Short mmCIF file of C-alpha atoms in Angstrom, two decimals:
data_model
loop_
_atom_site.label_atom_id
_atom_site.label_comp_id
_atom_site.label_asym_id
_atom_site.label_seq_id
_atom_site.Cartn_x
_atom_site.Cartn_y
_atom_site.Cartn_z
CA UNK A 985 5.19 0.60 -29.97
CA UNK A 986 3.58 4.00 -28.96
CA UNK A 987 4.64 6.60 -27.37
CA UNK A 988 3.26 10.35 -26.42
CA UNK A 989 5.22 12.71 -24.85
CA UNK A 990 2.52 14.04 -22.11
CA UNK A 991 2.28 17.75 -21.36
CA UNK A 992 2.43 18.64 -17.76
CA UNK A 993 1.05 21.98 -17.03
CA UNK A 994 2.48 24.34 -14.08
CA UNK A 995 0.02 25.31 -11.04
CA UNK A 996 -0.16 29.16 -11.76
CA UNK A 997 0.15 29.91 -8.10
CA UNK A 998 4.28 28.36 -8.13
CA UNK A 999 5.46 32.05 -8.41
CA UNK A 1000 4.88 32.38 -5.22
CA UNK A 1001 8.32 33.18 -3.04
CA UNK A 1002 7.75 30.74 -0.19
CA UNK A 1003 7.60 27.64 -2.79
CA UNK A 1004 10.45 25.26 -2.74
CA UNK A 1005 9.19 22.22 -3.35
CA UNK A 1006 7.94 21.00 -6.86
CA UNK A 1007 5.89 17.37 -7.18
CA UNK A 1008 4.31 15.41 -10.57
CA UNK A 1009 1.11 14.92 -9.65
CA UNK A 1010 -1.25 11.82 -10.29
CA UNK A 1011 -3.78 9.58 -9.28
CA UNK A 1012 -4.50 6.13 -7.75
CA UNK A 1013 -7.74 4.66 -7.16
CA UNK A 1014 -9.66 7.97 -7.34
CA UNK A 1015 -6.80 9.40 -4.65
CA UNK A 1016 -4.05 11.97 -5.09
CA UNK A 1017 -0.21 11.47 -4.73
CA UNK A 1018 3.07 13.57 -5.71
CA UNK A 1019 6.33 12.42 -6.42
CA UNK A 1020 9.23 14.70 -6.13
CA UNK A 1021 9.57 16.18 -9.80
CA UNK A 1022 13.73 16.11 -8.99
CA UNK A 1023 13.43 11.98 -9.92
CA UNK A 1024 10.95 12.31 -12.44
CA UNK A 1025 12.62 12.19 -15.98
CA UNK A 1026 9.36 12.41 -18.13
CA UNK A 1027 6.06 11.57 -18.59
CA UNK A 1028 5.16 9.21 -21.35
CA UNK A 1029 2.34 6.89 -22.32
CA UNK A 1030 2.28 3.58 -23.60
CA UNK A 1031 0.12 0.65 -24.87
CA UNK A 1032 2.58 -2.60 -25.17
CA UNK A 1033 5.28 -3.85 -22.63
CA UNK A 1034 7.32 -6.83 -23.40
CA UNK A 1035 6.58 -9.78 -20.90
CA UNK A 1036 9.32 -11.12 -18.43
CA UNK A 1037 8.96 -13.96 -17.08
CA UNK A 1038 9.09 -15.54 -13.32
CA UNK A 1039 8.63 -11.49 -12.49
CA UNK A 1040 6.15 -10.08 -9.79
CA UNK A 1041 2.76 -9.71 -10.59
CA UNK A 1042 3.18 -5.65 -10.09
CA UNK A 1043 5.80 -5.65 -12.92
CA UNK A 1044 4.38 -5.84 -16.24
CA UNK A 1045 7.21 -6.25 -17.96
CA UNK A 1046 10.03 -3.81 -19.92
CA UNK A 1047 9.77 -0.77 -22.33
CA UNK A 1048 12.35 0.73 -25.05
CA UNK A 1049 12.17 4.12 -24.19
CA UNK A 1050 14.69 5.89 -26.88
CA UNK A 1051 17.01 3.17 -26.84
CA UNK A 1052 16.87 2.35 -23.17
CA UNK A 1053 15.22 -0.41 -21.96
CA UNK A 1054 13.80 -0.31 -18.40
CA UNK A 1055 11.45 -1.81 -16.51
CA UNK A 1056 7.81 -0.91 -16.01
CA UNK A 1057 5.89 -1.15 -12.61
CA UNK A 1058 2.11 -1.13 -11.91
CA UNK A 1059 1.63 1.13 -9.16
CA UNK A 1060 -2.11 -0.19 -8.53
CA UNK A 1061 -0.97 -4.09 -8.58
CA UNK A 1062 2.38 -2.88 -6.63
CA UNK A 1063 -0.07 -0.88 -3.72
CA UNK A 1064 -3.04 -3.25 -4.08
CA UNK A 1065 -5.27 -0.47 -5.23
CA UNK A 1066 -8.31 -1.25 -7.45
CA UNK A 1067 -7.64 -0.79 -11.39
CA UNK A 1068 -10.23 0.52 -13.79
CA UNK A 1069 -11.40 -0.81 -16.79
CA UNK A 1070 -9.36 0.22 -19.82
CA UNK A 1071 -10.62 -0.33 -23.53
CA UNK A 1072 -8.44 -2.42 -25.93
CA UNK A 1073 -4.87 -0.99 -27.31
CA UNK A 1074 -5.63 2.33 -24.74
CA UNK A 1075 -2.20 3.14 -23.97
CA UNK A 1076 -1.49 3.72 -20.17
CA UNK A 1077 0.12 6.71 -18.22
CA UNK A 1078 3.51 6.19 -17.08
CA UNK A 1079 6.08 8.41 -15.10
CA UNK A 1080 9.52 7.73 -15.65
CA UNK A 1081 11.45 8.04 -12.50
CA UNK A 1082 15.24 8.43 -12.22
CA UNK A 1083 16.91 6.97 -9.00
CA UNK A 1084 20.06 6.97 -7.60
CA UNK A 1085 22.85 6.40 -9.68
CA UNK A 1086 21.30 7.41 -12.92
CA UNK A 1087 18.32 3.84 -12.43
CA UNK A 1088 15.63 4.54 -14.83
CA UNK A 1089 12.14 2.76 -13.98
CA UNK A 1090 8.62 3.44 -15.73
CA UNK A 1091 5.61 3.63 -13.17
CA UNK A 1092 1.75 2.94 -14.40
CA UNK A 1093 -0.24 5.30 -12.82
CA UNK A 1094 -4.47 6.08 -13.32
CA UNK A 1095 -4.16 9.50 -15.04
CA UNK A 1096 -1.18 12.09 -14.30
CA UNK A 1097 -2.64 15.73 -13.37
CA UNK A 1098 0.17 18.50 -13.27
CA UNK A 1099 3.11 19.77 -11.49
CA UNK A 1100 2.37 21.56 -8.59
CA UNK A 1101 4.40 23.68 -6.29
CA UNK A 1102 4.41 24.19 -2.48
CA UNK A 1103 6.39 25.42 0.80
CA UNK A 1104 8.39 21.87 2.41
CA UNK A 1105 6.96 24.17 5.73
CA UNK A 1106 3.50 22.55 4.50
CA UNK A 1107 4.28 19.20 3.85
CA UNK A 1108 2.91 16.96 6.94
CA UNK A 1109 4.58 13.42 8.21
CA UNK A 1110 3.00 10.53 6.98
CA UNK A 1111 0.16 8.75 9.02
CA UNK A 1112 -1.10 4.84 8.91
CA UNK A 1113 -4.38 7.12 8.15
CA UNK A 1114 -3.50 6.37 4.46
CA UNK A 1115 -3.94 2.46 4.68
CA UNK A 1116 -3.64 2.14 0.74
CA UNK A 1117 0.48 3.21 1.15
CA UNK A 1118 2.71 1.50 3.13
CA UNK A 1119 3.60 4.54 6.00
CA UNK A 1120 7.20 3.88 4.90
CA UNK A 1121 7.09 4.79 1.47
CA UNK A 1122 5.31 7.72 2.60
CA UNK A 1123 7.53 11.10 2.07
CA UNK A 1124 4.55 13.23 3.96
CA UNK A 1125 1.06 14.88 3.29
CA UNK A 1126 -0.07 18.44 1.75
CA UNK A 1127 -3.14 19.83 1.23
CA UNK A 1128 -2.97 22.52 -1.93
CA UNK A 1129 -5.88 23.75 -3.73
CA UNK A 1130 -8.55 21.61 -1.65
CA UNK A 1131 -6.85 18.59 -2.59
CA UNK A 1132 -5.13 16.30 -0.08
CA UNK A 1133 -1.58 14.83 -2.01
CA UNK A 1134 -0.15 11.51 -0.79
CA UNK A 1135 3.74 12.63 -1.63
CA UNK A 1136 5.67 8.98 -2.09
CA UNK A 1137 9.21 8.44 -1.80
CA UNK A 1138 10.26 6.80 -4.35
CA UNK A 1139 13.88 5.98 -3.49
CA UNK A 1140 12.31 3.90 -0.28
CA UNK A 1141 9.65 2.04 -2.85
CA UNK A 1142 12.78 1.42 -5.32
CA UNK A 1143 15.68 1.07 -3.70
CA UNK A 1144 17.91 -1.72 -4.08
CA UNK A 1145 20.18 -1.31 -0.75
CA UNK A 1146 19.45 -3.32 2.47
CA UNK A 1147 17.05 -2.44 4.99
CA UNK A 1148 18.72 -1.24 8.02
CA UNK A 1149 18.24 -2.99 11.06
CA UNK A 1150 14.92 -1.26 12.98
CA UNK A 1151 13.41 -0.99 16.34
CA UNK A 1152 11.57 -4.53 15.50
CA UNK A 1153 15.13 -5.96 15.53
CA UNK A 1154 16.27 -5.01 18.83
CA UNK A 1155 12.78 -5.23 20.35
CA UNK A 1156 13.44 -8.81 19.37
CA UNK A 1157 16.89 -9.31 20.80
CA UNK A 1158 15.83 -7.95 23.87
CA UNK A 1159 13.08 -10.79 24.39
CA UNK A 1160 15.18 -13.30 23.73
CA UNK A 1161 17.82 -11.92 26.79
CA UNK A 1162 14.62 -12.14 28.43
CA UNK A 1163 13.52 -15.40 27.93
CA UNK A 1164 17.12 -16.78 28.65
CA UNK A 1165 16.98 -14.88 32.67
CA UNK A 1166 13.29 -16.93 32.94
CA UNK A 1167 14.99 -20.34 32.66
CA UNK A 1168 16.37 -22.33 35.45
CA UNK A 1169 19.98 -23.71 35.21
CA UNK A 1170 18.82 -27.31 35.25
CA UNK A 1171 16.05 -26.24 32.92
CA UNK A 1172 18.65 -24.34 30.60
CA UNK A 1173 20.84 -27.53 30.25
CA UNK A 1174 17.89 -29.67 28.93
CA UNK A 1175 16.59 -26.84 26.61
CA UNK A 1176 20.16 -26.06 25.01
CA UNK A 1177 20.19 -29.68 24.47
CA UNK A 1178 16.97 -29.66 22.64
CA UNK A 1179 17.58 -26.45 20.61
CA UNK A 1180 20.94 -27.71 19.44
CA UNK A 1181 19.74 -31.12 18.36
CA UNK A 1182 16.70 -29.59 16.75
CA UNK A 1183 18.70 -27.28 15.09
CA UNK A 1184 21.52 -29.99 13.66
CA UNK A 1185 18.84 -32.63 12.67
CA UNK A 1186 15.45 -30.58 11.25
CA UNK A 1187 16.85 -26.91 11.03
CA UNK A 1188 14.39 -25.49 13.52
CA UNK A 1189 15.39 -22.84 15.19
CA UNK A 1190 14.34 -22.37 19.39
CA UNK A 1191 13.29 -18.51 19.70
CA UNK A 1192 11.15 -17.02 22.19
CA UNK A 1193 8.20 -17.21 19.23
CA UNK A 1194 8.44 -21.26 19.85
CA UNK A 1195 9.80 -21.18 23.39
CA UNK A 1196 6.61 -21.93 25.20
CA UNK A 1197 5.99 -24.90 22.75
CA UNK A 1198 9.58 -26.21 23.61
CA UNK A 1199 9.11 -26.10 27.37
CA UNK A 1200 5.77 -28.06 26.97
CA UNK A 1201 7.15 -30.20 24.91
CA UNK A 1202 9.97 -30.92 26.08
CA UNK A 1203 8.31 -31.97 29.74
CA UNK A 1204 6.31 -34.61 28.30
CA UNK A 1205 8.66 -35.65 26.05
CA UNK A 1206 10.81 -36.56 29.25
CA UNK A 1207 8.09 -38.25 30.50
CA UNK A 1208 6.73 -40.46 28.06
CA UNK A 1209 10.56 -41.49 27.30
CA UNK A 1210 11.09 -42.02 30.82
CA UNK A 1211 7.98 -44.13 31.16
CA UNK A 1212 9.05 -46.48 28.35
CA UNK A 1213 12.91 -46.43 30.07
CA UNK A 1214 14.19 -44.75 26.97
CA UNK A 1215 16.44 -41.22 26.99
CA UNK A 1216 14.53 -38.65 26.47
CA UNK A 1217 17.77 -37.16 24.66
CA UNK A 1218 17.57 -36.50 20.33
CA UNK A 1219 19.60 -39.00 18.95
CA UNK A 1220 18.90 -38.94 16.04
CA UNK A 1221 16.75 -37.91 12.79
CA UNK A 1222 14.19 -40.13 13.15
CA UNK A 1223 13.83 -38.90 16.97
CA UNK A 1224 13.89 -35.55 16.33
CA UNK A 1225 11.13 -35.67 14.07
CA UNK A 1226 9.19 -37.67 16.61
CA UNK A 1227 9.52 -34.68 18.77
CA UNK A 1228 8.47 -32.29 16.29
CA UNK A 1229 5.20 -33.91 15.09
CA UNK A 1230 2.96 -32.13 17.44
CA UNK A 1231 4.45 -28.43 16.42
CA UNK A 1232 2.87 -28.22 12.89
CA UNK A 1233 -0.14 -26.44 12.55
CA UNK A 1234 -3.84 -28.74 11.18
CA UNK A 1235 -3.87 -29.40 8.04
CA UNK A 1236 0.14 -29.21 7.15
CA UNK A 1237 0.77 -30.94 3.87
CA UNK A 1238 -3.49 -31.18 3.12
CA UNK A 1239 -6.21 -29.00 2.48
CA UNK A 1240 -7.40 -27.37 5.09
CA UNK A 1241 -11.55 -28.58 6.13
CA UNK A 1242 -14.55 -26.98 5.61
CA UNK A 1243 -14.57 -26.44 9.81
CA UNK A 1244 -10.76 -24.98 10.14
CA UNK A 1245 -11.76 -22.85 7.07
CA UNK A 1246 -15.15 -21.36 9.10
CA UNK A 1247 -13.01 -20.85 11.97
CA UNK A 1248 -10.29 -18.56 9.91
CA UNK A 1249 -13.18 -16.35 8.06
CA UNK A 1250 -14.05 -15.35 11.11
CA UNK A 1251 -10.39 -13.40 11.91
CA UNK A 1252 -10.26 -11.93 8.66
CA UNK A 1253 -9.87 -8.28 7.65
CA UNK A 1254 -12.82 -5.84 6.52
CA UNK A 1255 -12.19 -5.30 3.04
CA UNK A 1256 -14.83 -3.73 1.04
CA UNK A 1257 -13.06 -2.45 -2.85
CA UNK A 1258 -9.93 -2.58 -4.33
CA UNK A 1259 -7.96 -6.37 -4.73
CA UNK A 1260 -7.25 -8.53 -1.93
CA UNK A 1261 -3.55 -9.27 -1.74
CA UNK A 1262 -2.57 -11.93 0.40
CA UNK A 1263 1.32 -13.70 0.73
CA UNK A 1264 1.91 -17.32 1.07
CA UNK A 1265 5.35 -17.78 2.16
CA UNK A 1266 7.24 -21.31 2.77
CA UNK A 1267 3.66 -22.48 0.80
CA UNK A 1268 5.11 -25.64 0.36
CA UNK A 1269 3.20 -28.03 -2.43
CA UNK A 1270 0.76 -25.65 -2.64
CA UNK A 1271 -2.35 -27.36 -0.62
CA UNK A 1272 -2.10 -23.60 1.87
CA UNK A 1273 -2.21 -21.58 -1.24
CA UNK A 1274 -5.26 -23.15 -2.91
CA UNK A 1275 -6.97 -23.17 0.37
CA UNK A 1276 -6.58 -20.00 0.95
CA UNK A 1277 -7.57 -19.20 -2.67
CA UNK A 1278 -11.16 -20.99 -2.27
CA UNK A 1279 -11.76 -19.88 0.81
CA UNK A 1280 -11.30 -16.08 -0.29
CA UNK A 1281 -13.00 -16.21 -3.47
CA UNK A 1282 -15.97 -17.04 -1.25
CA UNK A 1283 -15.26 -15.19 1.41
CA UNK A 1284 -15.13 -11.93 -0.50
CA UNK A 1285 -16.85 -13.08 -3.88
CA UNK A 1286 -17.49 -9.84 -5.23
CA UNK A 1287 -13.62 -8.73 -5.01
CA UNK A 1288 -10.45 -9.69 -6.84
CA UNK A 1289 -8.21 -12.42 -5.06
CA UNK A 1290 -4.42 -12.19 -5.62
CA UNK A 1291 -2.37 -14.81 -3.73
CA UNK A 1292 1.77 -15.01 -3.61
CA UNK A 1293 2.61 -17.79 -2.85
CA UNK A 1294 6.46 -18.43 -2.16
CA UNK A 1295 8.66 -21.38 -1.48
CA UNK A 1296 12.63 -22.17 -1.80
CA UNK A 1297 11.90 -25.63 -2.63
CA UNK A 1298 12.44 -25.88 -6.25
CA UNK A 1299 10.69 -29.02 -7.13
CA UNK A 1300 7.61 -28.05 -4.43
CA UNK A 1301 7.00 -24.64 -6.14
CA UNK A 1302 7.25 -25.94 -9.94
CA UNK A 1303 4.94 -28.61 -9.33
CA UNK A 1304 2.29 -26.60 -7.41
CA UNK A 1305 0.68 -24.73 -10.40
CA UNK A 1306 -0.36 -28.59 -11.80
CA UNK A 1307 -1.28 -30.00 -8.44
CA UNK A 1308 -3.11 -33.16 -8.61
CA UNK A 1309 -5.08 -34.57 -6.05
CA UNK A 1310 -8.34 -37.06 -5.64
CA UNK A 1311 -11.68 -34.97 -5.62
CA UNK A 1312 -12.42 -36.61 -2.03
CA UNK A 1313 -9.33 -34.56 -0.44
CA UNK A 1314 -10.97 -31.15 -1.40
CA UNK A 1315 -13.68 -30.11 0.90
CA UNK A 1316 -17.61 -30.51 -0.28
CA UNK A 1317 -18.25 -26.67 -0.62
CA UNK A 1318 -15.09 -26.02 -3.27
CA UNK A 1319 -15.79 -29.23 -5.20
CA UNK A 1320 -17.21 -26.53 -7.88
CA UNK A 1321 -13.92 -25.16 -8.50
CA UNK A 1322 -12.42 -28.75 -8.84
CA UNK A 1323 -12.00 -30.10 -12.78
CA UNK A 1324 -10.90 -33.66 -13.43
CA UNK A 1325 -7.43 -34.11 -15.29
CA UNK A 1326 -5.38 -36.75 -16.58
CA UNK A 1327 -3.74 -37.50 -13.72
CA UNK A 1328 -6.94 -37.17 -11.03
CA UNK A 1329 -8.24 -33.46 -10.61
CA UNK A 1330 -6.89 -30.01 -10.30
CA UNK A 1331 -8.08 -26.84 -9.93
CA UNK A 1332 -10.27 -24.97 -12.82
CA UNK A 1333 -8.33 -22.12 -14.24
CA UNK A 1334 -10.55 -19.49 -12.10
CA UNK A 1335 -8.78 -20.84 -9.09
CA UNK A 1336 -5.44 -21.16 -10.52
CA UNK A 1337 -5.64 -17.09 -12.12
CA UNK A 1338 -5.80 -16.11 -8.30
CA UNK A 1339 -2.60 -18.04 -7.25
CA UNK A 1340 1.10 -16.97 -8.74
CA UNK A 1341 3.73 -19.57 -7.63
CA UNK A 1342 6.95 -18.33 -7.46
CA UNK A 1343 10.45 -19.77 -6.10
CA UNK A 1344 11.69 -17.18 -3.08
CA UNK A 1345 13.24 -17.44 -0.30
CA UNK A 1346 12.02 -15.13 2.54
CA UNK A 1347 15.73 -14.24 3.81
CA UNK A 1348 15.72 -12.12 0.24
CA UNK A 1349 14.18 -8.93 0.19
CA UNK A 1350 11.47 -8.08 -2.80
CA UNK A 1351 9.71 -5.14 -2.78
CA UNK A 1352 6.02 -6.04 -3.04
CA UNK A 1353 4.32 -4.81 -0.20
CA UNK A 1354 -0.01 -3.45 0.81
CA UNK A 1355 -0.48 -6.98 1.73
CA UNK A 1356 -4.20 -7.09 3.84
CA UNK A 1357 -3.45 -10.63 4.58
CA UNK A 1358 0.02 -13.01 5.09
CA UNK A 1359 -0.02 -16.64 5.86
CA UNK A 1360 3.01 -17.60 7.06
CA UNK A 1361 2.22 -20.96 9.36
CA UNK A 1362 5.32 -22.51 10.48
CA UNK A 1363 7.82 -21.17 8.55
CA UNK A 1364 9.59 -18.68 10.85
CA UNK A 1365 10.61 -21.78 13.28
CA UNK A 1366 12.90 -22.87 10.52
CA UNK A 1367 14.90 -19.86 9.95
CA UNK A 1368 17.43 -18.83 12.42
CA UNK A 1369 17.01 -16.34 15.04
CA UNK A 1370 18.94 -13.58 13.31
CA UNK A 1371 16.56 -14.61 10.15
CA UNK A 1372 13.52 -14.48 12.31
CA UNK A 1373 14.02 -10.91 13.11
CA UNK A 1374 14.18 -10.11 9.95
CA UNK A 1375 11.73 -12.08 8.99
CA UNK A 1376 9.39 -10.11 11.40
CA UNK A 1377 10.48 -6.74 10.37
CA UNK A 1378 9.53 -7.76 6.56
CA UNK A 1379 6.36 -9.07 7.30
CA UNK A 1380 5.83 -5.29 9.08
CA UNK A 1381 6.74 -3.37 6.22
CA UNK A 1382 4.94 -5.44 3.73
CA UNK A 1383 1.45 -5.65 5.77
CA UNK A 1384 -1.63 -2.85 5.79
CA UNK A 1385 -2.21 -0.89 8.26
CA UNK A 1386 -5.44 -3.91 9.69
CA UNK A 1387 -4.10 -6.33 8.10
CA UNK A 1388 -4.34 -10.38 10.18
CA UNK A 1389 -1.30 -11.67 10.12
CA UNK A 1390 -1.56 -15.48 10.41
CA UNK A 1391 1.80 -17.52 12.04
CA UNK A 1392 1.75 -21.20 13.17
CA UNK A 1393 -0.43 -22.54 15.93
CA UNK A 1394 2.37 -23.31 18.08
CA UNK A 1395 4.07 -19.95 17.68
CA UNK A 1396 4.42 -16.34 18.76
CA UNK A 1397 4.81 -12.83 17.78
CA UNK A 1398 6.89 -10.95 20.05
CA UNK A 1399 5.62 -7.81 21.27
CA UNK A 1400 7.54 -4.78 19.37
CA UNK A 1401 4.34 -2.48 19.52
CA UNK A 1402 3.95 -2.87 15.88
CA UNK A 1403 0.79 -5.64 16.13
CA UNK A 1404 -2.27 -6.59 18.23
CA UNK A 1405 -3.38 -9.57 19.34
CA UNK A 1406 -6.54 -11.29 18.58
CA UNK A 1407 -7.69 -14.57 19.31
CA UNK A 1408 -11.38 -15.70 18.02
CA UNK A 1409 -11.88 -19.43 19.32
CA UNK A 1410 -8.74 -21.98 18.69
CA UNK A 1411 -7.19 -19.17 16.29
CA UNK A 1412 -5.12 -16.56 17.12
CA UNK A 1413 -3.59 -13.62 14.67
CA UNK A 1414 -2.04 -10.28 14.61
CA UNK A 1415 -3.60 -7.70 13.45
CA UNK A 1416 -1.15 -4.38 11.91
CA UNK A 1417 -1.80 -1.20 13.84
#
């Protein structure tokens, strides 16, 4: 394995007496960004990484570095930057960053510039301006030399302690209070009764981002029970799943159609270089994911498509890679990326290189993020309220700034300020301010 020991040369202007703050430079994508030279250990280069598997798609694997062996990240794949062509065996620039408590972690970066000094008086709060960053991981801005340096802060990016509870959080609590006030006593009764049936026999969870749904549903429910002089009350599994049939969004469980397809390219993002990262969670068997896959790789055919998909359904998410299905189920226009296999047809390999299955479960934190697009139909209704808050405060962290955020068609994003709404025929997403 190789290894250079990289030479970082000192701005000449540092002597100056109102400099206190000293950053690594390098670049991303063509753009400039600092790290704090206190957690920067060295600067090394390298052309092999041993492969882990069942890892992110930003981690490319782990490095011996002197008898330590630590794990290297991808910056580019981690941001969802564009990567340029490298020739064969070139080795690739790494920082090695030292966290808290002594954590060593090796960063791939374009090409690493120099160390250069400045006054913390200089050094600007972040701004959603720079939409390749998450604003989070975002330390602040400084101009020096008639370059514009993206400082990030890499204890945020690496840090293995829980997120503390945000704005988003009690933004959501506080709509829930709300929606409790809005219901009548005799309509409270009936609703309780629902949410803790609903809860016991399917796990779904009544929030106010379902709550207009329930109150529908619920009415006619009553009705069409009452009609065929049965209660209207969940007794039981099989009537609880009655109830829920009309919640799920078209094309649960199936690919989705050539029409429901037209209709969702028309709420997508503006995204003209760089890869398209999009997240899948709760993907299920894996019919969302592929969809989503086709539908991209036509949708922005000159780009690279990169969909996570998720699920904590063990025997869903190992079998999705080898789906098999009939050739009639796929729509006409994606028959092309359809091959025939032993067992009916699957997807050819160009297809499947844009889709990473992975077991997760949302209520565990990972720290991919610079998603420009998250599918996540469904799948909040069935984690508890507490787990839907957080749920919601992930989903902000990990999105762009414009970035559609896609939920269920029967449920809501509360308004926290975070997110607009858009709503372009029979679909409706959120779009990241």
């Amino acid at each position: 394995m190789e290894e250079n020991k990289t030479d970082v040369a000192i701005e000449e202007n540092e002597i100056s007496v109102n400099i206190d703050y000293k950053m690594v430079t390098f670049t991303l994508a063509g753009k400039d960004y600092g790290i704090n030279i206190m957690n920067v250990a060295s600067i090394s280069k390298a052309d092999r990484f041993t492969f882990v598997p069942n890892t992110a798609p930003f981690v490319r694997g782990v490095y011996n570095l002197r008898g330590d062996i630590i794990s290297i990240i991808d910056l580019r794949l981690f941001f969802g930057v564009e990567i340029a062509a490298k020739k064969d065996n070139e080795p690739e620039n790494m920082v090695i960053l030292q966290l808290e408590y002594g954590h060593l972690i090796g960063v791939i970066v374009d090409d690493i510039d120099r160390v250069v000094g400045v006054s913390t008086s200089r050094i600007q709060p972040s701004h959603p301006l720079f939409g390749d960053v998450n604003v989070e991981y975002i330390h602040g801005v400084v101009e020096n030399n008639s370059k514009l340096y993206v400082i990030l802060d890499v204890e945020k990016i690496f840090s293995m302690n829980p997120e503390a509870v945000d704005k988003q959080i009690e933004a959501l609590d506080l709509l829930t209070k709300r929606e409790q006030v809005a219901v009548s006593q005799e309509e409270s009764i009936n609703l309780d009764f629902f949410k803790d049936t609903l809860s016991s026999f399917m796990k779904f969870h009544v929030s106010p981002i379902n709550m207009k749904w329930l109150k529908e549903r619920a009415r006619i429910w009553k009705q069409y029970r009452e009609a065929e002089a049965k209660s209207f009350q969940l007794e039981s599994p099989a009537s609880a799943t009655e109830f829920l049939l009309p919640f799920f969004s078209p094309y649960t469980g199936q690919f989705w159609s050539e029409e429901y397809i037209s209709s969702i390219q028309k709420v997508l993002p503006s995204i003209t270089s760089g890869i398209v990262q999009v997240w899948n969670p709760g993907c299920g068997k894996g019919f969302e994911s592929y969809s989503l896959a086709c539908m991209l790789k036509e949708h922005y055919s000159n780009m690279q498509i990169k969909v996570h998909a998720g699920d904590s359904d063990l025997l869903n998410i190992s079998s999705a890679p080898a789906l098999n299905f009939s050739k009639a189920d796929v729509p006409q226009k994606y028959r092309r990326y359809v091959v025939e296999s032993i067992n009916g047809y699957q997807f050819n390999q160009e297809i499947k290189d844009t889709t990473r299955f992975e077991y997760h479960d949302v209520n565990n934190a990972d720290h991919f993020s610079g998603y420009q697009i998250i599918c996540a139909r469904d799948l909040a209704s069935f984690l508890t309220e507490e787990q839907q808050m957080q749920f919601f405060v992930t989903l902000t962290k990990k999105m762009k700034s414009g970035g559609v955020l896609l939920l269920g068609e029967n449920e809501e994003l509360p308004e926290t300020g975070e997110w607009s709404k858009k709503v372009v025929g029979t679909i409706t997403v959120y779009i990241k301010k």
